[in-house]
Coordinates of C-alpha atoms in Angstrom, one line a residue:
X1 CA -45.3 -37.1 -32.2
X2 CA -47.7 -34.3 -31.6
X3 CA -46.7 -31.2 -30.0
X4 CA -48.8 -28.1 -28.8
X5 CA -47.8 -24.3 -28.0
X6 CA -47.6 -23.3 -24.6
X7 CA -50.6 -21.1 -24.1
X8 CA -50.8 -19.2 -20.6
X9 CA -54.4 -19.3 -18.8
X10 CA -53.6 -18.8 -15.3
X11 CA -51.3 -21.6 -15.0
X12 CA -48.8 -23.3 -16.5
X13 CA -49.9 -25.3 -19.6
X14 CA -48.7 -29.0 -20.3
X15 CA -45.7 -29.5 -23.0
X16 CA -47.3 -32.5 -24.8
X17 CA -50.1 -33.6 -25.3
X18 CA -51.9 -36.8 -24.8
X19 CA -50.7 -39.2 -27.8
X20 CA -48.1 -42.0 -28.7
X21 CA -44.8 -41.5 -30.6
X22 CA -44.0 -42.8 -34.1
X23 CA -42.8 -46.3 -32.6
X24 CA -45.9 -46.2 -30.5
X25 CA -45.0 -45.1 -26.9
X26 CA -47.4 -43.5 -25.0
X27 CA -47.0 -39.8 -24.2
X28 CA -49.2 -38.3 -21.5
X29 CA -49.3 -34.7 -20.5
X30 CA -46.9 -33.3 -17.9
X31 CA -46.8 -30.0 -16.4
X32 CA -43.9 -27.6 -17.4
X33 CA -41.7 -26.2 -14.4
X34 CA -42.1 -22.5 -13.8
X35 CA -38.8 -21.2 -15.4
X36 CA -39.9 -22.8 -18.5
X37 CA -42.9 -20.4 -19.0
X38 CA -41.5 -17.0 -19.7
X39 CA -43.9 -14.1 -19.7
X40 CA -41.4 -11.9 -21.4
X41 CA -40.3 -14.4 -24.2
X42 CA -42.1 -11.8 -27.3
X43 CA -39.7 -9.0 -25.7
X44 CA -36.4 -10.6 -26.0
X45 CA -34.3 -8.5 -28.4
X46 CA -33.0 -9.4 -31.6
X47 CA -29.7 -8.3 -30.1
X48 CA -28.2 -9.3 -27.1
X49 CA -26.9 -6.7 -24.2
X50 CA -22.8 -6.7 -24.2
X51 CA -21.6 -9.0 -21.6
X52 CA -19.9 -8.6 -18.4
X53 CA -18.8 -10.3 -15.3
X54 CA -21.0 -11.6 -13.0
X55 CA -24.0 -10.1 -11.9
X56 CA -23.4 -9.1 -15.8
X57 CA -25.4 -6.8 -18.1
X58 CA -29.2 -6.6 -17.8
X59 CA -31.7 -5.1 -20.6
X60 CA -34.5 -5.9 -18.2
X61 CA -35.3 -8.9 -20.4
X62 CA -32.1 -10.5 -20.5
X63 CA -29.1 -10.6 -18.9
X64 CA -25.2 -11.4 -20.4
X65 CA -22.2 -12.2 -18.8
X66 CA -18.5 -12.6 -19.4
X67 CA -16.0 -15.5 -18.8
X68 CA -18.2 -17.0 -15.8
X69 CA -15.3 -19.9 -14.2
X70 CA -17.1 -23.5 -14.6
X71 CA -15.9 -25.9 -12.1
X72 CA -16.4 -30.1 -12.6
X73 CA -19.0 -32.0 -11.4
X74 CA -19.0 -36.0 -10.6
X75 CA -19.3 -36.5 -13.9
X76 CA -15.9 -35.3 -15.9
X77 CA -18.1 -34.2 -18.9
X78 CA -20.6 -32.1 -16.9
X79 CA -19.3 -28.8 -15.6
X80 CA -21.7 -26.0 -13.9
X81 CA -20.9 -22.8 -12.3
X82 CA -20.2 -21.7 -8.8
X83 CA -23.4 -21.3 -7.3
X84 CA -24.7 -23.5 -10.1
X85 CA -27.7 -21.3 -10.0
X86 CA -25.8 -18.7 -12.4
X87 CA -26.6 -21.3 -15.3
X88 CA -30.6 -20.5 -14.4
X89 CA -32.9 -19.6 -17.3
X90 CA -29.9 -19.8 -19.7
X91 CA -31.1 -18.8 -23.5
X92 CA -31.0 -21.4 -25.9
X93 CA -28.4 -21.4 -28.0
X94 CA -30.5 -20.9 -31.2
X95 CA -32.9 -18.0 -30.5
X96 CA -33.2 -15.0 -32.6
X97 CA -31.0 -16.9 -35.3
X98 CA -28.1 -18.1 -32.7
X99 CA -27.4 -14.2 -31.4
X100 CA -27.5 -15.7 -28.0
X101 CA -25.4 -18.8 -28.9
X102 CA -23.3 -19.4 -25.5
X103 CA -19.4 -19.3 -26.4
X104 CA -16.6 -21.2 -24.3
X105 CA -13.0 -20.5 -23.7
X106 CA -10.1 -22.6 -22.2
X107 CA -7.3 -20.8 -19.9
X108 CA -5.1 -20.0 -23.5
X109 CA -8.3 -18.2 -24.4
X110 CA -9.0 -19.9 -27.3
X111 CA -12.9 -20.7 -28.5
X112 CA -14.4 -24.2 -28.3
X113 CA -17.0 -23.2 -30.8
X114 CA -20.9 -24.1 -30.0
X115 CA -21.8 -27.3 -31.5
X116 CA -24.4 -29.3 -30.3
X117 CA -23.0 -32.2 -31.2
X118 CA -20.1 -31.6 -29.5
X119 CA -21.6 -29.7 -26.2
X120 CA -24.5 -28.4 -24.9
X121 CA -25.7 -25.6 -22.1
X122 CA -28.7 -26.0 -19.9
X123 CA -30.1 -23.4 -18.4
X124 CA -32.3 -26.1 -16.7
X125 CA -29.9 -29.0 -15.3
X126 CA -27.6 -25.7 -14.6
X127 CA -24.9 -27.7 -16.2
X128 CA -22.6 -27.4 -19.7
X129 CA -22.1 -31.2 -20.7
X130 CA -20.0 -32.6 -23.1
X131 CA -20.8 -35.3 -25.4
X132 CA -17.2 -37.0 -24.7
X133 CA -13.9 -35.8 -23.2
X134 CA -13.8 -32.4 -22.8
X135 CA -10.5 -30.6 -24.3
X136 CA -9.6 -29.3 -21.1
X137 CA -10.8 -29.0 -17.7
X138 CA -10.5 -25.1 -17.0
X139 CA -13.1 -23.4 -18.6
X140 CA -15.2 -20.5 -18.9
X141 CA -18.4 -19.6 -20.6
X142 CA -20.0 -15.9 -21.7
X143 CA -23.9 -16.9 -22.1
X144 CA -26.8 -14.8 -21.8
X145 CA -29.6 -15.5 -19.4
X146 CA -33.4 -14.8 -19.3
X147 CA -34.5 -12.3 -16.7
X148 CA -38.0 -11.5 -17.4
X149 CA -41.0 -12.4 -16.1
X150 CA -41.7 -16.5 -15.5
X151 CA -44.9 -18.4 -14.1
X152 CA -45.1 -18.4 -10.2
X153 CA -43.5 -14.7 -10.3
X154 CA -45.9 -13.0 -7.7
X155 CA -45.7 -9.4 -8.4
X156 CA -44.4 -6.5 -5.8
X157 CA -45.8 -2.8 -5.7
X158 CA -42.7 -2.1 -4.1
X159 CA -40.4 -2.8 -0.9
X160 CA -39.2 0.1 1.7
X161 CA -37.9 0.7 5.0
X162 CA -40.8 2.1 7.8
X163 CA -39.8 4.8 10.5
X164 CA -36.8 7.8 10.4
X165 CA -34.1 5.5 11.8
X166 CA -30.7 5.1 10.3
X167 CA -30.3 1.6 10.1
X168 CA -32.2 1.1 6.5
X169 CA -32.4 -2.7 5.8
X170 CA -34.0 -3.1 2.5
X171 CA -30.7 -1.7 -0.2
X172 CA -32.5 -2.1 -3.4
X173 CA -34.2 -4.6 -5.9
X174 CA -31.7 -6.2 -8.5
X175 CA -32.9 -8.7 -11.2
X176 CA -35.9 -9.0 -9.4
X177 CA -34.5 -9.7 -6.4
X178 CA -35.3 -7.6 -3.2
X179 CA -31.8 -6.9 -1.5
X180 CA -32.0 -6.7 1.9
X181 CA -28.9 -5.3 4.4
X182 CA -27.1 -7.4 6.8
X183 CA -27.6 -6.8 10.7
X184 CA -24.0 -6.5 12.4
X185 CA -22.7 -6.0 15.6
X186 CA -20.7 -3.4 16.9
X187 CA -19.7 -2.6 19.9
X188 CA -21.6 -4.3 23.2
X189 CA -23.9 -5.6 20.5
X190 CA -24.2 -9.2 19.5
X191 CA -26.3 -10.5 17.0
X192 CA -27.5 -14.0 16.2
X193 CA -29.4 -16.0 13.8
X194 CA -32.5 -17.9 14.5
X195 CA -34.9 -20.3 13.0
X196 CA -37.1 -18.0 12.1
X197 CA -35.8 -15.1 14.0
X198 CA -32.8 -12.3 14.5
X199 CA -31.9 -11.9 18.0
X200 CA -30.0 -8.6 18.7
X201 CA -28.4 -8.5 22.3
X202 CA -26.5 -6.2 24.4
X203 CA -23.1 -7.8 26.0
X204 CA -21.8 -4.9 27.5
X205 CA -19.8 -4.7 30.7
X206 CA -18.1 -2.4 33.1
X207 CA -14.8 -3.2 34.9
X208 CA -12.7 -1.4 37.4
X209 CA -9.5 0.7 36.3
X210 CA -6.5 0.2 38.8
X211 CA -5.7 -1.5 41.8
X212 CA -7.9 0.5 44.4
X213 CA -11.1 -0.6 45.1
X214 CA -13.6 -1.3 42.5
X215 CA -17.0 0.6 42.2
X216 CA -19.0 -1.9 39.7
X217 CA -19.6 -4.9 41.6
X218 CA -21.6 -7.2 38.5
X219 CA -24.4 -7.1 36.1
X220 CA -27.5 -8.9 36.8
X221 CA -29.5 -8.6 33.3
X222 CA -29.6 -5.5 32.2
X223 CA -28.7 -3.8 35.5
X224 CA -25.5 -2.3 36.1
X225 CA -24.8 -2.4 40.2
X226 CA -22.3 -0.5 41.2
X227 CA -20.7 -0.5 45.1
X228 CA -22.1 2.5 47.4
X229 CA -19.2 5.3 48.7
X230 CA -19.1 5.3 52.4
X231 CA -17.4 7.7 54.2
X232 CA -14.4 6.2 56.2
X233 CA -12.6 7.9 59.5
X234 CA -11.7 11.6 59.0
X235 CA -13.6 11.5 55.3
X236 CA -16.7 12.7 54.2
X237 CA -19.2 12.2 51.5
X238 CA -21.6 14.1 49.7
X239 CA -24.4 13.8 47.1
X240 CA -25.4 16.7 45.0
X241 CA -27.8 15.7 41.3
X242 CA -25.0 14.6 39.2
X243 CA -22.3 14.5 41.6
X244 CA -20.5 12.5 44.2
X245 CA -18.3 14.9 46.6
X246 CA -15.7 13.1 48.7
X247 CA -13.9 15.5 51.4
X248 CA -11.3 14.9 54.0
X249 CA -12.1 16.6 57.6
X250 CA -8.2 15.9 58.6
X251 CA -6.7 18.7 60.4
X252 CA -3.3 19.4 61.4
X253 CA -1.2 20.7 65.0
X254 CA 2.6 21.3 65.6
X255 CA 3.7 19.5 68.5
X256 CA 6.8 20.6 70.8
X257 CA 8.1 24.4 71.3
X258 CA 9.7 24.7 67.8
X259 CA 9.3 26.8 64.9
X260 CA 6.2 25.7 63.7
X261 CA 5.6 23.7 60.9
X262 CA 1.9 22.9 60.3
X263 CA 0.2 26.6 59.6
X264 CA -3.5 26.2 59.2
X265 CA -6.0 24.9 56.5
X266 CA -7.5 26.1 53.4
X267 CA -10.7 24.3 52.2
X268 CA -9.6 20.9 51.8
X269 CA -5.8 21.7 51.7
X270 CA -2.9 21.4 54.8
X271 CA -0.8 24.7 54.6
X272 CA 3.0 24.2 56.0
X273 CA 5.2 26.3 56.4
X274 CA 8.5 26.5 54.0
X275 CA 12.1 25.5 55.6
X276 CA 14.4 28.0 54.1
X277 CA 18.2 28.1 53.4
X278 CA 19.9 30.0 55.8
X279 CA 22.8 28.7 54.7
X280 CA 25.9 28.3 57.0
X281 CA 26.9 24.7 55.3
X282 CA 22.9 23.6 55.5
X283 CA 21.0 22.9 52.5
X284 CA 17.0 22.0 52.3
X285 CA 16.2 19.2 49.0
X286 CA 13.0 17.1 48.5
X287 CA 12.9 13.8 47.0
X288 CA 9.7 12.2 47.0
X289 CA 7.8 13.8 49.2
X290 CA 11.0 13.6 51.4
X291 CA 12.2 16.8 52.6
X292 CA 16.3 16.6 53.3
X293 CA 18.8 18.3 55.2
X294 CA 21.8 18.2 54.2
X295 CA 25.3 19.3 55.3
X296 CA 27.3 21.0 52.6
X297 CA 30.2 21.5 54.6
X298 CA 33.8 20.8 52.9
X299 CA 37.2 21.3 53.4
X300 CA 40.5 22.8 51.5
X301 CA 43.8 22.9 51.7
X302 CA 44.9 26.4 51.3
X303 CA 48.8 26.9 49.5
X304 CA 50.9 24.7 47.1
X305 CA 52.3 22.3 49.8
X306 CA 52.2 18.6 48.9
X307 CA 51.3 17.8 53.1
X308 CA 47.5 18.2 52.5
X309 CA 45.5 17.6 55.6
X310 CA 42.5 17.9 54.3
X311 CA 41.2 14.3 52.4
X312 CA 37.6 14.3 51.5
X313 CA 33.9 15.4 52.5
X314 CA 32.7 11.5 53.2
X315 CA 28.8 10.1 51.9
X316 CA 27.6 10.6 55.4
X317 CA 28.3 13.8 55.3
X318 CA 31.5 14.0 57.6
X319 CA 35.0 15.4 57.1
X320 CA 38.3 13.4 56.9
X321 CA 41.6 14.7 57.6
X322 CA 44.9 13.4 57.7
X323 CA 46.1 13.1 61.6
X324 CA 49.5 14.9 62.4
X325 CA 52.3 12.8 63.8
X326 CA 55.2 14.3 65.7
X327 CA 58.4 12.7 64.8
X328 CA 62.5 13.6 64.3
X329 CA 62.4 16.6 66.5
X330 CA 58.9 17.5 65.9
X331 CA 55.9 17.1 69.0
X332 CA 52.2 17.7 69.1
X333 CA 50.0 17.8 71.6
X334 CA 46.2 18.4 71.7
X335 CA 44.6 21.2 74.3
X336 CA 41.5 19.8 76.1
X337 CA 40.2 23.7 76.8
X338 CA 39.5 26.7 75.4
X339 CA 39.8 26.9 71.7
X340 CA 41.3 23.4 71.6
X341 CA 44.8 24.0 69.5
X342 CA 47.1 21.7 68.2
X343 CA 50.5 22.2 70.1
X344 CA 53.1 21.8 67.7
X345 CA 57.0 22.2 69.2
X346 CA 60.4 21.3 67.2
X347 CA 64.0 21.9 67.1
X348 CA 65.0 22.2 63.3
X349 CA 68.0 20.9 62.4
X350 CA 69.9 20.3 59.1
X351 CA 71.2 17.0 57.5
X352 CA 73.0 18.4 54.5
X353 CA 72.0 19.9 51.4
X354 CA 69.4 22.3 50.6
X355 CA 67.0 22.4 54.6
X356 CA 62.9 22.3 54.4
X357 CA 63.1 25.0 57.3
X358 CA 63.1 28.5 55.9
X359 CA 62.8 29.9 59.4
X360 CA 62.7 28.7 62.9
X361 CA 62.0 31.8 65.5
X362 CA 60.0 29.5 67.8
X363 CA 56.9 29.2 68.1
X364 CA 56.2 29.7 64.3
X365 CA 58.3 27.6 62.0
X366 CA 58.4 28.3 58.1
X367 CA 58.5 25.1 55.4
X368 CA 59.2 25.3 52.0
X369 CA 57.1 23.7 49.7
X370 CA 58.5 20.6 48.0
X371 CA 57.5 20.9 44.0
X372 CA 59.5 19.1 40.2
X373 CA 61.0 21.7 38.8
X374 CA 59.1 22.2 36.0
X375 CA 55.3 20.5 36.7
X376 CA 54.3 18.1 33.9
X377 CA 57.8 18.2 31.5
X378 CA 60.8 16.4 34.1
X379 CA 58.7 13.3 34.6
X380 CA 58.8 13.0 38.3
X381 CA 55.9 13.4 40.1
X382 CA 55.4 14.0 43.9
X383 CA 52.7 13.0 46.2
X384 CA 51.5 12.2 50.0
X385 CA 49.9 9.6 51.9
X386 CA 49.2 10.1 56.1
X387 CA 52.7 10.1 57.1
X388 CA 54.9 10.2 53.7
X389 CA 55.8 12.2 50.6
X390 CA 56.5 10.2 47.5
X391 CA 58.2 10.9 44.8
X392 CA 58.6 9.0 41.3
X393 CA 59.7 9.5 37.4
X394 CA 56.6 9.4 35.0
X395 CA 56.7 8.2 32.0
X396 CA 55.0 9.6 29.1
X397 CA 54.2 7.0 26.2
X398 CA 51.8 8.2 22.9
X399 CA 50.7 5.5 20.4
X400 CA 49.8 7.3 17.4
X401 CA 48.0 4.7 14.1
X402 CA 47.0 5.4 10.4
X403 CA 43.7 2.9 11.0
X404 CA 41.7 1.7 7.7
X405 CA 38.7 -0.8 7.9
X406 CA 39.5 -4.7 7.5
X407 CA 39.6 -4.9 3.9
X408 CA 40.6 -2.3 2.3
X409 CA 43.6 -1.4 0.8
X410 CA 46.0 1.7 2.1
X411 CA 45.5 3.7 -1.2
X412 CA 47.5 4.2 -4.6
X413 CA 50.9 5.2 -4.2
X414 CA 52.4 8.0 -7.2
X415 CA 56.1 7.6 -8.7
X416 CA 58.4 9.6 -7.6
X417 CA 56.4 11.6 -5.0
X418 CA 56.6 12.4 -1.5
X419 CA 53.2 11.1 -0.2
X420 CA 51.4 12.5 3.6
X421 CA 50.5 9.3 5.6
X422 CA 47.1 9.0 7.3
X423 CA 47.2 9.1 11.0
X424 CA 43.5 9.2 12.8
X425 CA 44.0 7.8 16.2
X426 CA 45.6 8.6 19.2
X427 CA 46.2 6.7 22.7
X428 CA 48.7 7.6 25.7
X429 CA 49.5 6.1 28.7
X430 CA 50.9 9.6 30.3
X431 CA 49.8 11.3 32.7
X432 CA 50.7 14.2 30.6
X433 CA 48.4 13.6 27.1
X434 CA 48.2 16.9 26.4
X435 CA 51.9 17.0 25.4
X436 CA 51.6 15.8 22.2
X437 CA 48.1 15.8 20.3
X438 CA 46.8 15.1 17.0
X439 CA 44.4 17.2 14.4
X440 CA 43.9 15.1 11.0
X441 CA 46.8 14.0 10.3
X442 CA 49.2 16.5 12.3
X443 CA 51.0 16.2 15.0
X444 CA 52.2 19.1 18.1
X445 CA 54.3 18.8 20.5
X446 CA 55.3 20.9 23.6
X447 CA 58.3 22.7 22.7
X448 CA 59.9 22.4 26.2
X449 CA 60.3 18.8 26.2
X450 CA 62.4 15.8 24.4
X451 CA 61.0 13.1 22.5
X452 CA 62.4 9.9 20.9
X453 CA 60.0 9.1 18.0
X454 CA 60.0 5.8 16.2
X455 CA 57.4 5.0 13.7
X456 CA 56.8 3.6 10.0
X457 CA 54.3 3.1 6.9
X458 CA 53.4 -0.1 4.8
X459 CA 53.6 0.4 1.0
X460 CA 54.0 -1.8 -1.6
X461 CA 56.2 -2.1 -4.9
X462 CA 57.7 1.3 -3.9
X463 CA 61.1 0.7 -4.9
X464 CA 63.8 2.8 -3.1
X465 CA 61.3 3.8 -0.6
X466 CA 61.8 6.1 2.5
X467 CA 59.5 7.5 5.3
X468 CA 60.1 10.0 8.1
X469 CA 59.0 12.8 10.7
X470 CA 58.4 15.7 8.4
X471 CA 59.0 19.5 9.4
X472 CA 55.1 21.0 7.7
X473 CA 56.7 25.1 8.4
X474 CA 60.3 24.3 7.3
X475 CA 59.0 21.6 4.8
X476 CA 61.7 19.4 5.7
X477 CA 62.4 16.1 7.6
X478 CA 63.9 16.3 10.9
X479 CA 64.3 12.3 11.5
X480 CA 63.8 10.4 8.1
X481 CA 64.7 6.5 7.9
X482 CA 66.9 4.4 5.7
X483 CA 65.7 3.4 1.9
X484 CA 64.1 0.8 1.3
X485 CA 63.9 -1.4 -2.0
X486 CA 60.9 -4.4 -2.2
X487 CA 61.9 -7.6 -3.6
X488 CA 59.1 -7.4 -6.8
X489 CA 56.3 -6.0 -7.9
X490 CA 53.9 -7.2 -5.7
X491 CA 56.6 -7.2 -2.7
X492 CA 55.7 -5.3 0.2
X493 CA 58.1 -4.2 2.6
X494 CA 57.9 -1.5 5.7
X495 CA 60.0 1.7 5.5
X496 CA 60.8 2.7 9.3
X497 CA 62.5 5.7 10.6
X498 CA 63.5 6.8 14.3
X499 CA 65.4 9.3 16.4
X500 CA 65.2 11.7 19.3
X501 CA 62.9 15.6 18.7
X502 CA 64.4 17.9 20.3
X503 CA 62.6 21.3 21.6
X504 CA 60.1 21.1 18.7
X505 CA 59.4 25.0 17.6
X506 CA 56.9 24.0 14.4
X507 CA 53.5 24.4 15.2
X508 CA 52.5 20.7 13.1
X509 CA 54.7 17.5 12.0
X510 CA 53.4 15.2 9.5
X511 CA 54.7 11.3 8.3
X512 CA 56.0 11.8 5.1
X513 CA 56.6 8.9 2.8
X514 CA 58.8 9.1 -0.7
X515 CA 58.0 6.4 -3.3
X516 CA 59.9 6.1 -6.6
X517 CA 58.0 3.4 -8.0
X518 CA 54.4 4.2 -7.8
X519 CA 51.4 1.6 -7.8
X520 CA 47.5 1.6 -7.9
X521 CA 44.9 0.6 -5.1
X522 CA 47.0 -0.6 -2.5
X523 CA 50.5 1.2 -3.4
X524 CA 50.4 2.7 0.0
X525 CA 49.8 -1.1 1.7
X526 CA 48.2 -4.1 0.7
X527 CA 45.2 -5.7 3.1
X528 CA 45.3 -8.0 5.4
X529 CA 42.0 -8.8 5.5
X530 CA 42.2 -10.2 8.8
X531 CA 38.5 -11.7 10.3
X532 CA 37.8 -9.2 13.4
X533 CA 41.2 -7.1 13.0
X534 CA 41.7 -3.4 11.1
X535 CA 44.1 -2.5 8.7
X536 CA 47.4 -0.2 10.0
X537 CA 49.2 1.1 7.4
X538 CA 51.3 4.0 9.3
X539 CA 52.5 3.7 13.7
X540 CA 54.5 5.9 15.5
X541 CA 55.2 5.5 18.9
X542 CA 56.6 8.6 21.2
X543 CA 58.6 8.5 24.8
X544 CA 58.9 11.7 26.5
X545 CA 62.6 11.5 27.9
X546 CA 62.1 14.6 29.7
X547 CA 63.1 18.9 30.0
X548 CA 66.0 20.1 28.4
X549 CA 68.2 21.2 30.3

């Protein structure tokens, strides 16, 4: 078989010529397909440029990249790239003695050497075929690529963009290609994509803000219509070049003989008048754009009497008192004249004992005042209704608790040392709290009172044990419990103590707790670990029992 040079003169010359093959098939001539006449071909380098990834590395004449991904075809020996067109004018593996031989790799990395026999690039099909089963189906391929000149190239002087706008589209030529930018939309701008054209369109809008009424009634094409301001009763409008002025022309008048209110007008504002203060149980308030008045009247009872007769100032602004009631002696009567007294008439008189009337010259009568005899410290208390005194015994109850989180352990306990127990909480139901109170883990207590004290601490392993109130300016115990001895080593038994304080003079008491047999972690009480519940390893409970007397 004969074959002939391609020879350019103006057009792409055949690949063989007219003749018949050794076994005597005819050949005719065929034309050769425009990437397979490259101008350049003389100018491709005896060395290759050094590969990289896609769009790779260009010497102007060629072009190599690095570990392109190949992906299967129909056919599981055929594999191309993705766009197939990357395997375009692919150099033959044997050119300028096999420096452009294409190289393949599998996922490990390791080479599948060329071997024609074995598999084959072309840059033509776009495709890398093997001759039988490929050794694995995730490949890549570094190959290098023609990117000269070929036949049907039609040369460019040159692109650019026309006029001094911003939006440039034509970016920059690369491997003979002319990049051009892509139109987007922004804002109010929509852009779409024709047959042959680029529609750009404007799909803005206007809407109304709040819930008066709108100015922008709709859009008809490009046209924005908005609603005309007309100028309603006691309003008026105005149109200046840029501006639309709307005024009120309300005025104001004070009606009756009154102080007036309403003082005049200033440009489009009402002046009023301010309501003062004067005072004299009247106060003046505003509350959205309410203006109050208010009564701030009250009431007092004046001395230490329990009989109060003055209740409470009520919502609405009125007084309540308690109504006097004449009764055992005693008679009221109301004047309907003049200063409107209370007549008050009685004829005192003595049951026995100590008498509520100091003094009796008629018409004035003296009452002494009913009080405990020491406020807060003998437990009873006194009070009134409309018509009775009461009087009662308080009592004075404080719950006092060494609280840990569910859990954990009370601490280590030492041997042989006298330990301070943790107490951080505090609750009474007295209506005297303040006499006793706690600060870290002290306790005070008012030193005119008597107080029976019963309390206790968890421990564990603490053999011959005792706990008790503790003295912190004597450093002594004034109440201190029984010993206590736990049944083994991981027994754990409470140590209690109780007793009655009498007049306490030191300024802080503490719980105290000796342990002769110490123990780590949870020496000084072993958790419960109870879902919901928290840990008390140390109680005292306190009962005032009232003033010594």
């Amino acid at each position: 078989m004969s074959r002939e040079k391609p020879v350019l003169i103006g057009y792409a010359q055949v690949l063989d010529a007219y003749s018949y093959t050794d076994d005597g098939v005819p050949m005719e001539r065929k034309p050769l397909r425009p990437g397979e006449v490259w101008l350049d071909y003389d100018a491709i380098p005896a060395t290759p440029p050094v590969p990289s990834p896609w769009p790779g590395t260009s010497d102007g004449v060629t072009v190599g990249v690095l570990d392109e991904p190949l992906v299967a075809t129909a056919d599981p020996r055929r594999f191309t790239t993705d766009p197939p067109a990357r395997l375009g004018l692919l150099l033959p593996g044997n050119m300028r003695g096999a420096a452009y031989r294409a190289r393949l790799r599998d996922t490990a990395g390791r080479e599948i050497p060329y071997d024609p026999s074995v598999w084959v690039a072309d840059g033509l099909e776009l495709v890398v075929a093997f001759k039988t089963a490929p050794p694995s189906s995730q490949l890549r391929i570094t190959y290098w690529a023609y990117a000269g000149r070929i036949v049907g190239d039609v040369p460019v002087a040159g692109v650019e963009n026309e006029g001094a706008g911003p939006g440039a589209v034509y970016d920059a030529v690369v491997d003979r290609v002319a990049r051009l930018r892509t139109l987007e939309g922004g804002s109010g701008i929509s852009v779409t994509t024709g047959a042959e054209t680029i529609h750009v369109a404007d799909t803005a809008s206007v809407q109304n803000l709040g819930a008066g009424a709108g100015i922008f009634a709709q859009r008809a094409g490009t046209t924005f219509e908005l609603r005309s301001i007309v100028a309603g009763t006691d309003a008026v409008v105005t149109q200046t070049g840029t501006e639309v002025v709307v005024g009120n022309a309300v005025t104001g008048a004070n009606l009756g003989t009154g102080a007036a209110v309403f003082a005049g007008k200033s440009g489009g504002d009402l002046q009023m008048n301010t309501l003062a203060d004067a005072g004299d149980g009247i106060s003046i308030s505003t509350d959205n754009g309410i203006v109050l008045l208010s009564s701030t009247l009250t009431g007092a009872n004046v001395g230490g009497g329990e009989g109060e007769l003055f209740i409470q100032r009520n919502s609405n602004g009125t007084l309540s008192f308690r109504a006097l009631t004449g009764t055992n002696g005693i008679s009221i009567g109301n004047a309907v004249s003049g200063a409107r007294p209370i007549n008050i008439s009685y004829s005192a008189s003595s049951l026995g004992g100590t008498s509520l009337v100091s003094s009796s010259v008629l018409p004035t009568f003296s009452f002494r005042t009913i009080r405990t005899l020491s406020t807060g410290d003998s437990g009873m208390t006194i009070s009134q209704d409309a018509l009775d005194v009461y009087f009662a015994m308080a009592t004075n109850v404080w719950f006092v608790r060494g609280v840990s989180t569910q859990g954990v352990a009370g601490g280590s306990s030492s041997s042989g040392s006298t330990h301070v127990r943790t107490l951080n909480t505090i609750s009474s139901a007295s209506q005297n709290a303040f006499n006793v109170t706690l600060t870290g883990n002290n306790l005070s207590f008012r030193s005119s009172a008597r107080f029976f004290v019963f309390g206790g601490a968890a421990n564990r392993a603490g053999d011959g044990n005792f706990v008790g109130l503790y003295n912190n300016t004597t450093a002594s115990f004034v109440i201190r419990g029984s010993p206590v001895v736990n049944a083994g080593a991981d027994a754990t038994s409470p140590a209690t103590f109780s007793g009655v304080l009498t007049s306490p003079s030191a300024p802080y008491y503490s719980i105290r707790h000796y342990i002769t047999t110490g123990r780590a972690s949870d020496g000084l009480g072993a958790a419960t670990n109870q879902p919901g519940r928290s840990e008390i390893y140390t109680w005292l409970t306190i009962i005032q029992l009232g003033t010594t007397l």
